[in-house]
Amino acid sequence: MFKPYLDSKVRLDKWLWAARFFKTRNLAKQAIEGGKVHCDGQRVKAAKEISVGITLSIRQDLDEKVVVVKMLSDQRRGSPEAVLLYEETEESKALREKRAAERKAGMGSFIASDHKPDKRERRHIHRFQRINLFPED
């Protein structure tokens, strides 16, 4: 079992890595710099020292989690121990489940073609994409 820090502070990128939100510290740092992690509603830097009780908003792929820091650690351990470092808010859980259900329901709306597009159809597809990407042309 790891020793959680109760009084001290830990760098945000180390904590995100230790809490298993990201596989490497470098990925955690890139997410922070890319604006995918907010601390108490504001963008932060990777070197920000966090403390217990801070609210973090973490966006990964299509999901966004809002967690409250319960314990601090800079050591990466197993998943059962990492879950003890934070607590996800009830609103965040409900919103994630709702969005997952919406995505799952929307998957049936995709219509697959029974053939590969020919030259004429590809031209139409490219023209449609060009018009939608660059409407002023």
PDB file of N, CA and C in Angstrom, residues 46-92:
ATOM      1  N   ALA A  46       1.301  22.195 -15.862  1.00  0.00           N
ATOM      2  CA  ALA A  46       1.623  20.853 -15.375  1.00  0.00           C
ATOM      3  C   ALA A  46       2.316  20.892 -14.025  1.00  0.00           C
ATOM      4  N   ALA A  47       3.051  21.942 -13.744  1.00  0.00           N
ATOM      5  CA  ALA A  47       3.805  22.035 -12.495  1.00  0.00           C
ATOM      6  C   ALA A  47       2.963  22.558 -11.334  1.00  0.00           C
ATOM      7  N   LYS A  48       1.687  22.832 -11.565  1.00  0.00           N
ATOM      8  CA  LYS A  48       0.827  23.339 -10.487  1.00  0.00           C
ATOM      9  C   LYS A  48       0.784  22.331  -9.363  1.00  0.00           C
ATOM     10  N   GLU A  49       0.989  22.816  -8.162  1.00  0.00           N
ATOM     11  CA  GLU A  49       0.926  21.939  -6.996  1.00  0.00           C
ATOM     12  C   GLU A  49      -0.513  21.910  -6.504  1.00  0.00           C
ATOM     13  N   ILE A  50      -1.072  20.700  -6.437  1.00  0.00           N
ATOM     14  CA  ILE A  50      -2.459  20.556  -5.996  1.00  0.00           C
ATOM     15  C   ILE A  50      -2.479  20.082  -4.552  1.00  0.00           C
ATOM     16  N   SER A  51      -3.616  20.276  -3.918  1.00  0.00           N
ATOM     17  CA  SER A  51      -3.782  19.832  -2.540  1.00  0.00           C
ATOM     18  C   SER A  51      -5.126  19.122  -2.417  1.00  0.00           C
ATOM     19  N   VAL A  52      -5.374  18.536  -1.287  1.00  0.00           N
ATOM     20  CA  VAL A  52      -6.608  17.796  -1.047  1.00  0.00           C
ATOM     21  C   VAL A  52      -7.789  18.762  -1.079  1.00  0.00           C
ATOM     22  N   GLY A  53      -8.873  18.329  -1.721  1.00  0.00           N
ATOM     23  CA  GLY A  53     -10.088  19.132  -1.787  1.00  0.00           C
ATOM     24  C   GLY A  53     -10.262  19.910  -3.071  1.00  0.00           C
ATOM     25  N   ILE A  54      -9.258  19.927  -3.920  1.00  0.00           N
ATOM     26  CA  ILE A  54      -9.338  20.664  -5.191  1.00  0.00           C
ATOM     27  C   ILE A  54     -10.225  19.887  -6.167  1.00  0.00           C
ATOM     28  N   THR A  55     -11.001  20.606  -6.955  1.00  0.00           N
ATOM     29  CA  THR A  55     -11.860  20.000  -7.970  1.00  0.00           C
ATOM     30  C   THR A  55     -11.157  20.076  -9.320  1.00  0.00           C
ATOM     31  N   LEU A  56     -11.041  18.926  -9.982  1.00  0.00           N
ATOM     32  CA  LEU A  56     -10.404  18.849 -11.295  1.00  0.00           C
ATOM     33  C   LEU A  56     -11.430  18.417 -12.329  1.00  0.00           C
ATOM     34  N   SER A  57     -11.378  19.038 -13.486  1.00  0.00           N
ATOM     35  CA  SER A  57     -12.195  18.656 -14.623  1.00  0.00           C
ATOM     36  C   SER A  57     -11.250  18.075 -15.675  1.00  0.00           C
ATOM     37  N   ILE A  58     -11.443  16.792 -16.000  1.00  0.00           N
ATOM     38  CA  ILE A  58     -10.522  16.082 -16.882  1.00  0.00           C
ATOM     39  C   ILE A  58     -11.296  15.562 -18.087  1.00  0.00           C
ATOM     40  N   ARG A  59     -10.906  16.003 -19.289  1.00  0.00           N
ATOM     41  CA  ARG A  59     -11.551  15.550 -20.512  1.00  0.00           C
ATOM     42  C   ARG A  59     -10.661  14.515 -21.190  1.00  0.00           C
ATOM     43  N   GLN A  60     -11.215  13.321 -21.410  1.00  0.00           N
ATOM     44  CA  GLN A  60     -10.505  12.252 -22.099  1.00  0.00           C
ATOM     45  C   GLN A  60     -11.407  11.739 -23.213  1.00  0.00           C
ATOM     46  N   ASP A  61     -10.932  11.801 -24.433  1.00  0.00           N
ATOM     47  CA  ASP A  61     -11.709  11.406 -25.599  1.00  0.00           C
ATOM     48  C   ASP A  61     -13.052  12.136 -25.598  1.00  0.00           C
ATOM     49  N   LEU A  62     -14.150  11.400 -25.500  1.00  0.00           N
ATOM     50  CA  LEU A  62     -15.467  12.021 -25.538  1.00  0.00           C
ATOM     51  C   LEU A  62     -16.042  12.250 -24.145  1.00  0.00           C
ATOM     52  N   ASP A  63     -15.373  11.737 -23.124  1.00  0.00           N
ATOM     53  CA  ASP A  63     -15.874  11.846 -21.752  1.00  0.00           C
ATOM     54  C   ASP A  63     -15.189  12.964 -20.995  1.00  0.00           C
ATOM     55  N   GLU A  64     -15.927  13.544 -20.053  1.00  0.00           N
ATOM     56  CA  GLU A  64     -15.355  14.537 -19.154  1.00  0.00           C
ATOM     57  C   GLU A  64     -15.714  14.140 -17.734  1.00  0.00           C
ATOM     58  N   LYS A  65     -14.702  14.046 -16.890  1.00  0.00           N
ATOM     59  CA  LYS A  65     -14.905  13.674 -15.492  1.00  0.00           C
ATOM     60  C   LYS A  65     -14.604  14.877 -14.612  1.00  0.00           C
ATOM     61  N   VAL A  66     -15.438  15.068 -13.608  1.00  0.00           N
ATOM     62  CA  VAL A  66     -15.194  16.086 -12.594  1.00  0.00           C
ATOM     63  C   VAL A  66     -14.918  15.328 -11.301  1.00  0.00           C
ATOM     64  N   VAL A  67     -13.686  15.464 -10.788  1.00  0.00           N
ATOM     65  CA  VAL A  67     -13.286  14.710  -9.608  1.00  0.00           C
ATOM     66  C   VAL A  67     -12.805  15.658  -8.515  1.00  0.00           C
ATOM     67  N   VAL A  68     -12.949  15.200  -7.292  1.00  0.00           N
ATOM     68  CA  VAL A  68     -12.448  15.925  -6.126  1.00  0.00           C
ATOM     69  C   VAL A  68     -11.274  15.135  -5.588  1.00  0.00           C
ATOM     70  N   VAL A  69     -10.141  15.799  -5.372  1.00  0.00           N
ATOM     71  CA  VAL A  69      -8.934  15.139  -4.886  1.00  0.00           C
ATOM     72  C   VAL A  69      -9.130  14.786  -3.417  1.00  0.00           C
ATOM     73  N   LYS A  70      -9.026  13.485  -3.094  1.00  0.00           N
ATOM     74  CA  LYS A  70      -9.185  13.029  -1.717  1.00  0.00           C
ATOM     75  C   LYS A  70      -7.836  12.812  -1.032  1.00  0.00           C
ATOM     76  N   MET A  71      -6.856  12.285  -1.801  1.00  0.00           N
ATOM     77  CA  MET A  71      -5.520  12.038  -1.263  1.00  0.00           C
ATOM     78  C   MET A  71      -4.495  12.387  -2.325  1.00  0.00           C
ATOM     79  N   LEU A  72      -3.273  12.614  -1.890  1.00  0.00           N
ATOM     80  CA  LEU A  72      -2.190  12.933  -2.808  1.00  0.00           C
ATOM     81  C   LEU A  72      -1.180  11.805  -2.816  1.00  0.00           C
ATOM     82  N   SER A  73      -0.633  11.543  -4.001  1.00  0.00           N
ATOM     83  CA  SER A  73       0.428  10.561  -4.133  1.00  0.00           C
ATOM     84  C   SER A  73       1.166  10.841  -5.427  1.00  0.00           C
ATOM     85  N   ASP A  74       2.462  10.576  -5.420  1.00  0.00           N
ATOM     86  CA  ASP A  74       3.225  10.699  -6.664  1.00  0.00           C
ATOM     87  C   ASP A  74       3.761   9.340  -7.100  1.00  0.00           C
ATOM     88  N   GLN A  75       3.227   8.282  -6.502  1.00  0.00           N
ATOM     89  CA  GLN A  75       3.619   6.921  -6.871  1.00  0.00           C
ATOM     90  C   GLN A  75       2.463   6.245  -7.595  1.00  0.00           C
ATOM     91  N   ARG A  76       2.760   5.636  -8.715  1.00  0.00           N
ATOM     92  CA  ARG A  76       1.728   4.944  -9.492  1.00  0.00           C
ATOM     93  C   ARG A  76       1.607   3.520  -8.968  1.00  0.00           C
ATOM     94  N   ARG A  77       0.425   3.152  -8.554  1.00  0.00           N
ATOM     95  CA  ARG A  77       0.141   1.815  -8.039  1.00  0.00           C
ATOM     96  C   ARG A  77      -0.998   1.197  -8.842  1.00  0.00           C
ATOM     97  N   GLY A  78      -1.529   0.110  -8.333  1.00  0.00           N
ATOM     98  CA  GLY A  78      -2.617  -0.579  -9.013  1.00  0.00           C
ATOM     99  C   GLY A  78      -3.895   0.235  -9.031  1.00  0.00           C
ATOM    100  N   SER A  79      -4.797  -0.164  -9.894  1.00  0.00           N
ATOM    101  CA  SER A  79      -6.048   0.557 -10.061  1.00  0.00           C
ATOM    102  C   SER A  79      -6.885   0.624  -8.780  1.00  0.00           C
ATOM    103  N   PRO A  80      -6.998  -0.465  -7.989  1.00  0.00           N
ATOM    104  CA  PRO A  80      -7.790  -0.361  -6.760  1.00  0.00           C
ATOM    105  C   PRO A  80      -7.251   0.698  -5.790  1.00  0.00           C
ATOM    106  N   GLU A  81      -5.948   0.876  -5.759  1.00  0.00           N
ATOM    107  CA  GLU A  81      -5.355   1.877  -4.874  1.00  0.00           C
ATOM    108  C   GLU A  81      -5.458   3.276  -5.481  1.00  0.00           C
ATOM    109  N   ALA A  82      -5.387   3.366  -6.804  1.00  0.00           N
ATOM    110  CA  ALA A  82      -5.459   4.675  -7.465  1.00  0.00           C
ATOM    111  C   ALA A  82      -6.839   5.299  -7.327  1.00  0.00           C
ATOM    112  N   VAL A  83      -7.874   4.485  -7.280  1.00  0.00           N
ATOM    113  CA  VAL A  83      -9.241   4.990  -7.163  1.00  0.00           C
ATOM    114  C   VAL A  83      -9.450   5.684  -5.816  1.00  0.00           C
ATOM    115  N   LEU A  84      -8.647   5.346  -4.835  1.00  0.00           N
ATOM    116  CA  LEU A  84      -8.768   5.961  -3.508  1.00  0.00           C
ATOM    117  C   LEU A  84      -8.289   7.412  -3.499  1.00  0.00           C
ATOM    118  N   LEU A  85      -7.559   7.832  -4.539  1.00  0.00           N
ATOM    119  CA  LEU A  85      -7.004   9.180  -4.570  1.00  0.00           C
ATOM    120  C   LEU A  85      -8.034  10.247  -4.916  1.00  0.00           C
ATOM    121  N   TYR A  86      -9.160   9.860  -5.511  1.00  0.00           N
ATOM    122  CA  TYR A  86     -10.144  10.840  -5.961  1.00  0.00           C
ATOM    123  C   TYR A  86     -11.555  10.293  -5.808  1.00  0.00           C
ATOM    124  N   GLU A  87     -12.518  11.202  -5.943  1.00  0.00           N
ATOM    125  CA  GLU A  87     -13.926  10.819  -5.943  1.00  0.00           C
ATOM    126  C   GLU A  87     -14.619  11.606  -7.041  1.00  0.00           C
ATOM    127  N   GLU A  88     -15.267  10.900  -7.942  1.00  0.00           N
ATOM    128  CA  GLU A  88     -15.992  11.562  -9.023  1.00  0.00           C
ATOM    129  C   GLU A  88     -17.333  12.068  -8.499  1.00  0.00           C
ATOM    130  N   THR A  89     -17.712  13.267  -8.912  1.00  0.00           N
ATOM    131  CA  THR A  89     -18.972  13.844  -8.449  1.00  0.00           C
ATOM    132  C   THR A  89     -20.154  13.101  -9.070  1.00  0.00           C
ATOM    133  N   GLU A  90     -21.286  13.132  -8.381  1.00  0.00           N
ATOM    134  CA  GLU A  90     -22.492  12.449  -8.861  1.00  0.00           C
ATOM    135  C   GLU A  90     -22.987  13.059 -10.175  1.00  0.00           C
ATOM    136  N   GLU A  91     -22.904  14.392 -10.291  1.00  0.00           N
ATOM    137  CA  GLU A  91     -23.348  15.046 -11.535  1.00  0.00           C
ATOM    138  C   GLU A  91     -22.500  14.586 -12.712  1.00  0.00           C
ATOM    139  N   SER A  92     -21.212  14.431 -12.476  1.00  0.00           N
ATOM    140  CA  SER A  92     -20.302  13.997 -13.526  1.00  0.00           C
ATOM    141  C   SER A  92     -20.629  12.579 -13.970  1.00  0.00           C
TER     142      SER A  92
END
